[in-house]
Short mmCIF file of C-alpha atoms and ligand atoms in Angstrom, two decimals:
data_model
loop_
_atom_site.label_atom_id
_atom_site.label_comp_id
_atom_site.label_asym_id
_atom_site.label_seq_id
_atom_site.Cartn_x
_atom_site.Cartn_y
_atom_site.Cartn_z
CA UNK A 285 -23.34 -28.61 -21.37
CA UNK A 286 -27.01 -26.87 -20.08
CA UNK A 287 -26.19 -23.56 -18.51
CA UNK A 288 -27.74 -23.17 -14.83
CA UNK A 289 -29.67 -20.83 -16.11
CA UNK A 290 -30.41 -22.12 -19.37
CA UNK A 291 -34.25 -22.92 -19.03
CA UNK A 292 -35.49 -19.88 -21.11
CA UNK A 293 -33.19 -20.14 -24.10
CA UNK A 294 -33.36 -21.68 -27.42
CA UNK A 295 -29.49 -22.04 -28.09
CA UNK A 296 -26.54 -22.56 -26.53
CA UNK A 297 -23.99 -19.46 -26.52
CA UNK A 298 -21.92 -19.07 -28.95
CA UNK A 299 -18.88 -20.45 -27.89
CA UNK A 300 -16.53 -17.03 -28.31
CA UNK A 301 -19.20 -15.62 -25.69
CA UNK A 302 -18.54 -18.46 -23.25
CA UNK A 303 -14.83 -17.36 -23.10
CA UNK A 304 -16.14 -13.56 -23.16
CA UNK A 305 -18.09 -14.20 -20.76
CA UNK A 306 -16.17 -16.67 -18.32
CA UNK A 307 -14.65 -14.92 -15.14
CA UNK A 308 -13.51 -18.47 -13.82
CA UNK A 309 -9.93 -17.68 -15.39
CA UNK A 310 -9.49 -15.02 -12.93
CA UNK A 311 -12.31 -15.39 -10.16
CA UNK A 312 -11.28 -18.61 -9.28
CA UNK A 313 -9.09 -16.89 -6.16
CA UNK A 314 -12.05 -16.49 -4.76
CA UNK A 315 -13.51 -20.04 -4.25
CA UNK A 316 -12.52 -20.50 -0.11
CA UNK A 317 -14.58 -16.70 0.45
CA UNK A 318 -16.91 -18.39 -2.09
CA UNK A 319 -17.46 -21.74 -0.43
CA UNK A 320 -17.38 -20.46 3.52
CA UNK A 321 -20.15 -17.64 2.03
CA UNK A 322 -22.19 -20.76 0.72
CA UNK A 323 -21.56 -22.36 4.12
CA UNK A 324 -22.95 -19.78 5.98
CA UNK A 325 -25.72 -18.94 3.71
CA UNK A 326 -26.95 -22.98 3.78
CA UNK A 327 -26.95 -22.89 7.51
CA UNK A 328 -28.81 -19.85 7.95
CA UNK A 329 -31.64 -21.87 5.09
CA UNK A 330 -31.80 -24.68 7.38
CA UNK A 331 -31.96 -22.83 11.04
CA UNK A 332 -34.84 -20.70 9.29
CA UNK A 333 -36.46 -23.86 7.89
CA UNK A 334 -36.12 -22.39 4.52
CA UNK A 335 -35.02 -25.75 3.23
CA UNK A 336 -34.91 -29.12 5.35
CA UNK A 337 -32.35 -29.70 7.49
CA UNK A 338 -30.62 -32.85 6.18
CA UNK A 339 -30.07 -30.57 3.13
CA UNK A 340 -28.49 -27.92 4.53
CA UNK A 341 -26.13 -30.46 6.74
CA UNK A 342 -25.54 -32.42 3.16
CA UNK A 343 -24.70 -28.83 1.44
CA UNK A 344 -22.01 -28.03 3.96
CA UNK A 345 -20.60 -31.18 4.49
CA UNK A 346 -19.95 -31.68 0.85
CA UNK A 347 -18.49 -27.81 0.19
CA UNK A 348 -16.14 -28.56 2.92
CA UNK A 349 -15.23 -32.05 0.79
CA UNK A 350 -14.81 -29.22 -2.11
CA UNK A 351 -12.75 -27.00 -0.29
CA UNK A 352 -10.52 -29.81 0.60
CA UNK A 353 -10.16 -30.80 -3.36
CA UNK A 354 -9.91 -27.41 -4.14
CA UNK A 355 -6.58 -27.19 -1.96
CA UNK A 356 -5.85 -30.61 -2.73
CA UNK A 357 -5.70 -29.58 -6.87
CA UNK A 358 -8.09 -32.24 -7.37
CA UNK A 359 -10.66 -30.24 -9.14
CA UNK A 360 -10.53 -28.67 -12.83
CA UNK A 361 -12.94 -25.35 -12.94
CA UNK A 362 -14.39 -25.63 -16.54
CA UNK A 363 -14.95 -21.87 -18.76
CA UNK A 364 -18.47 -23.10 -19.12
CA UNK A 365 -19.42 -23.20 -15.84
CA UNK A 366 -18.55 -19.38 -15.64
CA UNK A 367 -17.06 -18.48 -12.90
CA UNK A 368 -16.44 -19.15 -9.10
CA UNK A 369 -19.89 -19.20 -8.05
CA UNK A 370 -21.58 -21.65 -10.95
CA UNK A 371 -18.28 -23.56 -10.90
CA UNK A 372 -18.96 -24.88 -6.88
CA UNK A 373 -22.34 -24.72 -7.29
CA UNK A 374 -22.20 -27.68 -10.47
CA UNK A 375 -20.18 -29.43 -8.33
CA UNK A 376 -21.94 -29.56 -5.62
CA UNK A 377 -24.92 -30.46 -7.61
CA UNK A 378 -23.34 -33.36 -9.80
CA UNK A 379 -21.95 -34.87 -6.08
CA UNK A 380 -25.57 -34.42 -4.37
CA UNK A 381 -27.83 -33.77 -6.39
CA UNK A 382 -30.95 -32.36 -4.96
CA UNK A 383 -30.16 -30.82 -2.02
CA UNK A 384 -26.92 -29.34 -4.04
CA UNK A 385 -29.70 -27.73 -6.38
CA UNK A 386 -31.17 -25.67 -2.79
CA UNK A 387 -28.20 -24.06 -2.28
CA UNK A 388 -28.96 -20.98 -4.26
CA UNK A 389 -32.65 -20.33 -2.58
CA UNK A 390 -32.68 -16.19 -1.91
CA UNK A 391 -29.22 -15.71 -3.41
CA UNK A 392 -28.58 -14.37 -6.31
CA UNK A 393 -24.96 -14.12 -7.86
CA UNK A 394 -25.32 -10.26 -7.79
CA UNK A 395 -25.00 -10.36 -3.51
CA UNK A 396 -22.92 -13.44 -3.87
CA UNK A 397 -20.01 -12.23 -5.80
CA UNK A 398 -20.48 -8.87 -3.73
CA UNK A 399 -19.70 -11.00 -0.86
CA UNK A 400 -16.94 -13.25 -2.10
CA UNK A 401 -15.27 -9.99 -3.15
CA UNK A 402 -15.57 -8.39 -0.54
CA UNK A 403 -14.22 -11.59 2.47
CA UNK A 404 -11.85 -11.47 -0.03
CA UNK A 405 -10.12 -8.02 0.36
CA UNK A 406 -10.22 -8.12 3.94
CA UNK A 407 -8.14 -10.94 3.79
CA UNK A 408 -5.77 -9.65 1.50
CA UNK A 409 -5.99 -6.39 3.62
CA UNK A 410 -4.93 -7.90 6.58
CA UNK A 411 -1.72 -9.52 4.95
CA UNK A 412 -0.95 -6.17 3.21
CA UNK A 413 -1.01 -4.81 6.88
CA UNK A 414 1.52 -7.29 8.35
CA UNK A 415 3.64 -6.67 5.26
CA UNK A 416 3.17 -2.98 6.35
CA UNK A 417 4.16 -3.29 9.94
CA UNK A 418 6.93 -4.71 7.91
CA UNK A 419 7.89 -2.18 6.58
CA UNK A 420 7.53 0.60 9.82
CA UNK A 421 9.46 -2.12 11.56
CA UNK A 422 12.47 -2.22 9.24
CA UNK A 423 12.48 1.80 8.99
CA UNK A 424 12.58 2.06 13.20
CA UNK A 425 15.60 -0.16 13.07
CA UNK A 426 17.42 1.32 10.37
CA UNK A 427 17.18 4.80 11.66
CA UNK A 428 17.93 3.45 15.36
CA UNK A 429 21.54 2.94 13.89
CA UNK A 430 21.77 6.49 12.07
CA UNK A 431 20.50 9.42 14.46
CA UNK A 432 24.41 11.24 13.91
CA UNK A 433 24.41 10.35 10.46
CA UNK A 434 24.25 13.61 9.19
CA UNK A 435 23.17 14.13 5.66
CA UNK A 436 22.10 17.00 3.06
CA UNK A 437 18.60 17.63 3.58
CA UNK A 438 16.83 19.22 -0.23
CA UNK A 439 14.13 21.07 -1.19
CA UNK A 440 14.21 21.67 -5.12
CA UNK A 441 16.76 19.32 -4.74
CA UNK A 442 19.00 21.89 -4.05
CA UNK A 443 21.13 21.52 -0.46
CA UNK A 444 18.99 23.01 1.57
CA UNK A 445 19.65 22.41 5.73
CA UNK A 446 21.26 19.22 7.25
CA UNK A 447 19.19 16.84 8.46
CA UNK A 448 19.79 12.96 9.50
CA UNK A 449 19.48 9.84 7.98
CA UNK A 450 17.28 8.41 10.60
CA UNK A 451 15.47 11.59 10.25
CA UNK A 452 14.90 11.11 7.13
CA UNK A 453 13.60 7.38 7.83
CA UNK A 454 11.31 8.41 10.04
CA UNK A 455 10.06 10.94 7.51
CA UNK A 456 8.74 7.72 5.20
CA UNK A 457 7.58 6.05 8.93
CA UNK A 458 5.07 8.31 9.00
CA UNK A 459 3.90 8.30 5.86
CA UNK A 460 3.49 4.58 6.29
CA UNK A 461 1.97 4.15 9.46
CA UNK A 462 -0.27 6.68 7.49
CA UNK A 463 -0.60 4.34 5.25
CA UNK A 464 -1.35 1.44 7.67
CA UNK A 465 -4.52 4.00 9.32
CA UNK A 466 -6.03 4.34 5.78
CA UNK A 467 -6.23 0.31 5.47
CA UNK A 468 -7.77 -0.04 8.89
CA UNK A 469 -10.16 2.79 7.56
CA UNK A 470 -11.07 1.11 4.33
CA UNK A 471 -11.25 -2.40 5.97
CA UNK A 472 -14.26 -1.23 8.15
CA UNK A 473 -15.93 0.19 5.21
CA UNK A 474 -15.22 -3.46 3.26
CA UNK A 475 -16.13 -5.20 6.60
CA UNK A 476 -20.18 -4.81 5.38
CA UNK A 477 -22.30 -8.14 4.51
CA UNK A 478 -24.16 -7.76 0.94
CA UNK A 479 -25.89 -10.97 1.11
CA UNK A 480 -29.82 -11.02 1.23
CA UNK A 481 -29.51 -8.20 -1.41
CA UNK A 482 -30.58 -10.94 -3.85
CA UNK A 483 -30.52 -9.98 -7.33
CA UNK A 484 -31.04 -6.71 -6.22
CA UNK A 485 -34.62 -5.83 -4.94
CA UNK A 486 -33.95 -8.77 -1.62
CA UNK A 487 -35.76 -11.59 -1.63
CA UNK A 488 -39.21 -12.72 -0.02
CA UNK A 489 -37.51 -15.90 2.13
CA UNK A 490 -37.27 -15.05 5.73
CA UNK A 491 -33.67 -14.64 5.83
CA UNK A 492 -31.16 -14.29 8.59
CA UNK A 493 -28.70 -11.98 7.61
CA UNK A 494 -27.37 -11.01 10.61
CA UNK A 495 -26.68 -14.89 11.40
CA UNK A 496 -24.96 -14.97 8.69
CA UNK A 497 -22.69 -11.79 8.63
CA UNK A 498 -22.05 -13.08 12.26
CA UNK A 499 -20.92 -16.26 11.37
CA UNK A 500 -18.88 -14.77 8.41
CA UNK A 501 -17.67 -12.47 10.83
CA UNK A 502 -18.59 -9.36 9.30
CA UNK A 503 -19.62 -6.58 11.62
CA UNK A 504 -22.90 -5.10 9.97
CA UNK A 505 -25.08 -5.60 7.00
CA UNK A 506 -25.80 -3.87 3.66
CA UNK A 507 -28.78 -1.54 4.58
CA UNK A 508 -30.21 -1.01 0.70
CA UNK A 509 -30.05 -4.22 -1.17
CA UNK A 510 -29.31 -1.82 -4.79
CA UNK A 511 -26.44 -0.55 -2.99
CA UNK A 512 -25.69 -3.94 -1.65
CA UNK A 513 -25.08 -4.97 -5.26
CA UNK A 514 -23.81 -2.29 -6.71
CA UNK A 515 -21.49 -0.76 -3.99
CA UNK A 516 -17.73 -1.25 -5.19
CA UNK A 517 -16.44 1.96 -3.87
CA UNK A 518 -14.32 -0.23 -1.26
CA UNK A 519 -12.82 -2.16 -4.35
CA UNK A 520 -11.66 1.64 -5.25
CA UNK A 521 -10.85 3.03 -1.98
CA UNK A 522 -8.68 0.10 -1.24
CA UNK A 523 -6.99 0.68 -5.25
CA UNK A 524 -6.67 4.29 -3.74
CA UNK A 525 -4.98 3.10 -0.56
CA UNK A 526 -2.66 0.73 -2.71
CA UNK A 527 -2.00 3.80 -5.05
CA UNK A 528 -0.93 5.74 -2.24
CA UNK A 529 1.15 3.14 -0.60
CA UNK A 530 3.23 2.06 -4.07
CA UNK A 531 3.26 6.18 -4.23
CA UNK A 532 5.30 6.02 -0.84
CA UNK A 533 7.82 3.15 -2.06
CA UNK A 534 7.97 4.90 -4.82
CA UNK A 535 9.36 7.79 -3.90
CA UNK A 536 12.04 6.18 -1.48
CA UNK A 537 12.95 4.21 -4.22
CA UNK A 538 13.63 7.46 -6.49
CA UNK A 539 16.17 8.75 -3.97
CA UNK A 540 17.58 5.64 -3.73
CA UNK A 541 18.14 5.51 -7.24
CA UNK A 542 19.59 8.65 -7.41
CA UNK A 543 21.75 8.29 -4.09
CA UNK A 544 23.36 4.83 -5.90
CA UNK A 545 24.86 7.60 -8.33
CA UNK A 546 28.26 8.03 -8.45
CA UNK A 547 26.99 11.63 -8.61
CA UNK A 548 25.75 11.04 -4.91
CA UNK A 549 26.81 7.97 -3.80
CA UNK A 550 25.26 8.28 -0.37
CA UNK A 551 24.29 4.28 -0.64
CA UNK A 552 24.87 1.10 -2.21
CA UNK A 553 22.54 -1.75 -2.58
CA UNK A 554 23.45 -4.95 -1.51
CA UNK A 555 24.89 -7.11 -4.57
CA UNK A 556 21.56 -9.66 -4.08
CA UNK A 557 19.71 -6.16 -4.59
CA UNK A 558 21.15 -5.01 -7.72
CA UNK A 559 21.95 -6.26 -11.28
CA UNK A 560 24.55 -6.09 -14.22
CA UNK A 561 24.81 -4.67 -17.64
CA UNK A 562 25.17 -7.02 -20.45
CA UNK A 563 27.34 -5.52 -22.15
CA UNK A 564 28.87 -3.09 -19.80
CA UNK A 565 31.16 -4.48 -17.37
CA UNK A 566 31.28 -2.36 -14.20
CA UNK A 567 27.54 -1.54 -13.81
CA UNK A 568 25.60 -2.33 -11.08
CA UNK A 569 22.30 -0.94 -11.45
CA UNK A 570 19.21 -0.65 -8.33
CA UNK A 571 16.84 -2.58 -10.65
CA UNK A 572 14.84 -3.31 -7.55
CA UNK A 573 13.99 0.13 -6.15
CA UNK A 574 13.65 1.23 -10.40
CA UNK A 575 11.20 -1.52 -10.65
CA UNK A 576 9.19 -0.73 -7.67
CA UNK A 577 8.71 2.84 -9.30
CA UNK A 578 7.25 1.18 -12.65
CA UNK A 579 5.29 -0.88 -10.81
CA UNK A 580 3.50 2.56 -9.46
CA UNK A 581 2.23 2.98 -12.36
CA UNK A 582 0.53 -0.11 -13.27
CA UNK A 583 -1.04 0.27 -9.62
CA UNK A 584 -2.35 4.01 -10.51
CA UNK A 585 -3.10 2.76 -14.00
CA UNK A 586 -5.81 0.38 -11.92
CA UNK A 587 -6.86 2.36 -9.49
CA UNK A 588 -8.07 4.88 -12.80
CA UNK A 589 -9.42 2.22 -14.86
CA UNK A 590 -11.93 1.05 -11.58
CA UNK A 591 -13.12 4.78 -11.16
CA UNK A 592 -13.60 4.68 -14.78
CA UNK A 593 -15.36 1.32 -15.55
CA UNK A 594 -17.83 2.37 -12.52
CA UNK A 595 -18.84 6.22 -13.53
CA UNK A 596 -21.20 5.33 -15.75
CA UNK A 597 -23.47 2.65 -14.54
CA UNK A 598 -26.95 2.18 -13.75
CA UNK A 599 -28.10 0.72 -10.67
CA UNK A 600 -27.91 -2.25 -9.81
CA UNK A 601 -25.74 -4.88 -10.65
CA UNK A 602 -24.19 -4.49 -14.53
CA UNK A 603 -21.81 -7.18 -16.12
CA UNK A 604 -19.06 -4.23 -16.49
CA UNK A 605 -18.86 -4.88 -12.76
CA UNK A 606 -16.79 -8.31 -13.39
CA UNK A 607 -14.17 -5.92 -14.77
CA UNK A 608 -13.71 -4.99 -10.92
CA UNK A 609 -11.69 -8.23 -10.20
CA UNK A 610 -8.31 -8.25 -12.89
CA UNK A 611 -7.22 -4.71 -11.82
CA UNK A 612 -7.88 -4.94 -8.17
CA UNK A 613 -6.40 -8.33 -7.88
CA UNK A 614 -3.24 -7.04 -9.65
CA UNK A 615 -3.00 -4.16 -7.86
CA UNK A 616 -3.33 -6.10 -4.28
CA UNK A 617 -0.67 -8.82 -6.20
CA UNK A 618 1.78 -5.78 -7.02
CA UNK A 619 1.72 -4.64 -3.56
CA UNK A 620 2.28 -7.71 -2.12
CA UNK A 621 5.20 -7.74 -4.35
CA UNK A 622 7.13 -5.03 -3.78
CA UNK A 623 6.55 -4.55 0.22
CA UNK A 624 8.80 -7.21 0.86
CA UNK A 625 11.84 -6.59 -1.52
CA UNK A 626 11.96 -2.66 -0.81
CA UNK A 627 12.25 -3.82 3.26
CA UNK A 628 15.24 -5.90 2.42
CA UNK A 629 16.72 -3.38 -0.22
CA UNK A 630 16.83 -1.39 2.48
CA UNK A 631 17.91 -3.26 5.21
CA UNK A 632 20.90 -4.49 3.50
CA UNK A 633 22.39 -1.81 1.07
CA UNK A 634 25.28 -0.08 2.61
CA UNK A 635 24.83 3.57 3.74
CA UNK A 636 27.95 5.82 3.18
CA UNK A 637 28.14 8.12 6.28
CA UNK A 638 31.74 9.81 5.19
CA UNK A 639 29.59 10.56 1.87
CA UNK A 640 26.61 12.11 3.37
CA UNK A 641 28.16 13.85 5.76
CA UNK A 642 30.84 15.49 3.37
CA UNK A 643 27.55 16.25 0.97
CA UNK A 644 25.93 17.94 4.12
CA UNK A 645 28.84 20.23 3.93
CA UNK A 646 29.05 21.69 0.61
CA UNK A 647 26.45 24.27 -0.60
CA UNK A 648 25.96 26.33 2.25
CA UNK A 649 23.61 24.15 3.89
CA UNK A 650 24.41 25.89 7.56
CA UNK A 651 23.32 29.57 5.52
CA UNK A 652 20.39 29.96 7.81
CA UNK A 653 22.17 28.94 11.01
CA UNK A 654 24.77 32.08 10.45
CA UNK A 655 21.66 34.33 9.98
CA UNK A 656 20.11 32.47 13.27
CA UNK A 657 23.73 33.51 15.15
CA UNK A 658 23.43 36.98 14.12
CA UNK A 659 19.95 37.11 14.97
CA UNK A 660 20.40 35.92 18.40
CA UNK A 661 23.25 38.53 18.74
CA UNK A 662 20.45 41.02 17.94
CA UNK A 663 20.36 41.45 14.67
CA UNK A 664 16.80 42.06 12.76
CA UNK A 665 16.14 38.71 10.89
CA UNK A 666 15.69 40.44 7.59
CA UNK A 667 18.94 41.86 7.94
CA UNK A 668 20.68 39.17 8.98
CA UNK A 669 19.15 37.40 5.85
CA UNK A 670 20.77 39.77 3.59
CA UNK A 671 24.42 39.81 5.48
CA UNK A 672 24.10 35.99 5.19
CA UNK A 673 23.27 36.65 1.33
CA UNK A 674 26.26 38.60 0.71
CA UNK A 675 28.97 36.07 3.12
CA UNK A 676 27.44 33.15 0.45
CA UNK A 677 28.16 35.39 -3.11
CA UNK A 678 31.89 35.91 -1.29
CA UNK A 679 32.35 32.12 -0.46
CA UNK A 680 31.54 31.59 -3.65
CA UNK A 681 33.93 33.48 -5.88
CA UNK A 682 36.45 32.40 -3.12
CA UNK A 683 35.56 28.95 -3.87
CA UNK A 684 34.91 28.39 0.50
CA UNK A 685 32.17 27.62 2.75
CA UNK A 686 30.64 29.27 5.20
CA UNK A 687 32.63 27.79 8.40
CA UNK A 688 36.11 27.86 5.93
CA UNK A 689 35.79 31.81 6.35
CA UNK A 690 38.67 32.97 8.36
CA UNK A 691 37.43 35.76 11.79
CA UNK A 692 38.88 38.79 9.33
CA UNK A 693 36.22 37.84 6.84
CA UNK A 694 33.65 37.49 8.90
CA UNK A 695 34.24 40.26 10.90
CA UNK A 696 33.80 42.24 7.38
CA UNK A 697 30.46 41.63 6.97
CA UNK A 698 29.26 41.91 10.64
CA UNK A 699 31.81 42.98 13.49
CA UNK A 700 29.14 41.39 16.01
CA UNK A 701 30.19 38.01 14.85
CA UNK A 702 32.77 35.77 17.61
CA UNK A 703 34.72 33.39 17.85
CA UNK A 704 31.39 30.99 18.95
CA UNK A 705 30.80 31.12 15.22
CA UNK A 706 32.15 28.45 14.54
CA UNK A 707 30.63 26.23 16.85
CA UNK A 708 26.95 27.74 16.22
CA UNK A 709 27.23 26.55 12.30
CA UNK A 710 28.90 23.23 12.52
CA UNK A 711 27.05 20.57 10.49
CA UNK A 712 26.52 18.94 14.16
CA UNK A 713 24.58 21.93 16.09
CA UNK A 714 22.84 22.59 12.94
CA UNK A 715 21.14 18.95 13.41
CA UNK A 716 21.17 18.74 16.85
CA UNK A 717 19.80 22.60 18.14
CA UNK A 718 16.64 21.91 15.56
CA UNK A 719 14.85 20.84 18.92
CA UNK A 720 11.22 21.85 18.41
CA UNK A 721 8.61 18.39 18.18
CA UNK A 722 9.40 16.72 14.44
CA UNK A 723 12.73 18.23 14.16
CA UNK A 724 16.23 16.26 13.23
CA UNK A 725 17.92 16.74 16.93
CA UNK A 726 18.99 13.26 17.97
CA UNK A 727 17.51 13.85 20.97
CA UNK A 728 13.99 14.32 18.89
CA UNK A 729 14.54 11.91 16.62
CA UNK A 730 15.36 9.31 19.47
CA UNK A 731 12.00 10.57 21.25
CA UNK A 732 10.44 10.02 17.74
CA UNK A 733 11.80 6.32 17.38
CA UNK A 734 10.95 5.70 21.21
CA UNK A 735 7.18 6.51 20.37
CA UNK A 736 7.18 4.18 16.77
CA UNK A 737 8.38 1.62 18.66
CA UNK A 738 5.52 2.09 20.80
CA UNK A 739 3.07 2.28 18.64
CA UNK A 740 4.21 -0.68 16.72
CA UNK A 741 3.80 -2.42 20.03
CA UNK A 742 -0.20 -1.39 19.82
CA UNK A 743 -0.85 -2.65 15.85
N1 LIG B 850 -18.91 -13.27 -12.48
C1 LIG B 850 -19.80 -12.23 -12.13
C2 LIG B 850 -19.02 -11.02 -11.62
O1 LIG B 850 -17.88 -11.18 -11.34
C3 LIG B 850 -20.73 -12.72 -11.09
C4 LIG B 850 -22.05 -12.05 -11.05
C5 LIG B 850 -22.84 -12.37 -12.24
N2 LIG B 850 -24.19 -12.01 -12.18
C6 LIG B 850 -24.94 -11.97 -13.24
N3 LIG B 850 -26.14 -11.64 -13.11
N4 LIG B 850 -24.46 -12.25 -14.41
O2 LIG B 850 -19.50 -9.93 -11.52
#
């Protein structure tokens, strides 16, 4: 079969090239951005009387016939043909002829495939972001139910001070709706129209391009056409924001692994969450949350291989740029992926309050709370810190904690201490006096939630 472009060469490829070559195997998401680009683009010929009118009406009639057999799994895209953007374009041509063959007047594939990609991740952008809200949502509810759930809070992953459970849920809501503000951000960034960049130096036709980044909906246009087809820094930012994101779930999903420990056990995963052993009876293993950590890597894995396949090449438009598509779409794929199994992990697994609270309790997590008491009975901090110090090494070889130690043994390492003691360093007033703006007080945390819920009401 002639190649489109096949008018200045003497053979046909080689056949291994055609399938080096082809893109169609993977570019063919792309053919509803590709076809409603074309759309746009054959309008804009005809209102500028670039070509007639009756061929720009034919043109978009018959792409929206394609479309339709697209979606109907009526058509078979041939490795010949390409990819996306030759594919449609044959078959437009072989269903009406020469008006089909007008289509491509000032385009080149260079802007075209910089547009197709480009409707293309906004789309996929915007359903990431609902699968975000998601995610924020399920986090607000979930820590709605546990603002006394008291729990071990770790830095080195050593006990460090009690915190909450909903606390610690509204830790990762941040870091999502984080998340959520750097999509936004990239999206405007994405939201840029390329076409009339031609191959790369524009094109002498009197084109419309703000028609047509109007009717595609985009906001602005390119403003150098070699930047307009060369620019995929959004194809990297967005790997970046994906990265980050998978970075998030990631993490989450570590704790959760290690919290389904006996060693912990702080949670369980639902039984539709988890798996078995093959060979070892009583296991039941978080495969889900374990998988969504893998699946970080693959994600970073992309986001390095785009920076990499783009450091090195000339302006404008190089054929190293189809490389953009595989790792971008499977990056957008594995976030689509794992958004909506790590919400319903977590909605359904089991949290074990008795556990986290009695976990809380152990090593000396209220340590800084005694040297807060003696503080606000006068004492120096520094002092305080080392008095603290030395009540710890005795709990220790006594095998006690701090609140087990009777009013004799306190009074032996400070005689200022009372009987309020014991109230000032329960696991309870540790959580609930930490009052300043992002601390684990219920009544912070419950301001906290009040204001996500909010703000979810404004995305
Ligand atoms: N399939 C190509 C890509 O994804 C389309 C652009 C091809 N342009 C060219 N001059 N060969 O990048």
């Amino acid at each position: 079969m002639a190649k489109l472009w096949s008018g200045r060469f003497q053979k046909s490829t080689d056949k291994k090239v055609d399938d080096f070559n082809s893109s169609i195997r993977f570019d063919k998401r792309m053919y509803r951005q590709d076809i409603n680009g074309s759309v746009a683009h054959a309008e804009m010929l005809g209102r500028q009387g670039i070509i007639p009118h009756e061929d720009s009406e034919k043109i978009v009639a018959e792409l929206k016939n394609i479309l339709q057999d697209i979606e109907d799994g009526k058509i078979e895209f041939e490795i010949d043909a390409e990819d996306i953007h030759m594919n449609i374009e044959k078959i437009l041509t072989e269903r009406i002829g020469d008006a089909g063959k007008r289509l491509h007047t000032g385009r080149s594939r260079n802007d075209q495939v910089a547009l197709d990609i480009r409707m293309y991740l906004m789309d996929e952008i915007s359903q990431i972001r609902e699968m975000l809200i998601h995610a924020l949502d399920t986090l607000v509810s979930l820590a709605k139910e546990h603002t006394e759930t008291i729990m071990p809070g770790y830095t080195h992953l050593q006990k460090a001070q009690p915190v909450t459970f909903a606390h610690h849920l509204m830790a990762y809501f941040e870091m999502f709706k984080r998340d959520l503000s750097r999509l936004d951000d990239c999206k405007k960034r994405t939201n840029v129209m390329p076409l009339g960049s031609g191959a790369l130096a524009g094109t002498t036709y009197p084109l419309d391009r703000e028609y047509v980044a109007e009717r595609l909906g985009f906001e602005s246009v390119t403003q150098n056409s070699l930047d307009g087809v060369s620019d995929r820094d959004f194809v990297i930012e967005l790997a970046s924001c994906l990265s980050i994101i998978m970075m998030h779930m990631s993490r989450f999903s570590e704790e959760l692994i290690l919290w389904s420990s006996h060693e912990f056990s702080f949670v369980e995963m639902d039984d539709a969450f988890s798996t078995g052993s093959s060979i070892m009876p009583q296991k039941k293993n978080p495969d889900v949350a374990e998988l969504i950590r893998g699946k970080t890597g693959r994600v970073y894995g992309h986001l390095m291989g785009l920076l990499t396949t783009m450091k090195g090449i000339p302006l404008a438009y190089n054929k190293d740029m189809q490389e953009d598509k595989e790792p971008i779409f499977d990056a957008v794929d594995t976030v689509k992926l794992c958004l909506p199994v790590f919400c319903d992990m977590i909605a359904t697994m089991t949290v074990k309050k008795d556990n986290m609270l009695k976990g809380s309790k152990g090593g000396f997590t209220n340590a800084t709370d005694v040297a807060d008491y003696l503080v606000k009975k006068g004492l120096p901090f520094r002092e305080a810190h080392a008095v603290v110090g030395r009540m710890v090494f005795y709990s220790i070889e006594h095998d006690k904690a701090l609140d087990d130690l009777t009013m004799d043994e306190f009074k032996e390492f400070s005689n200022i201490i009372e009987d309020d003691i014991y109230n000032a360093i329960s696991m309870e007033t540790c959580v609930n006096d930490r009052k300043v703006i992002g601390a684990p007080a219920k009544e912070i945390v419950e301001q906290a939630i009040l204001s996500a819920e909010n703000f979810l009401k404004t995305v």
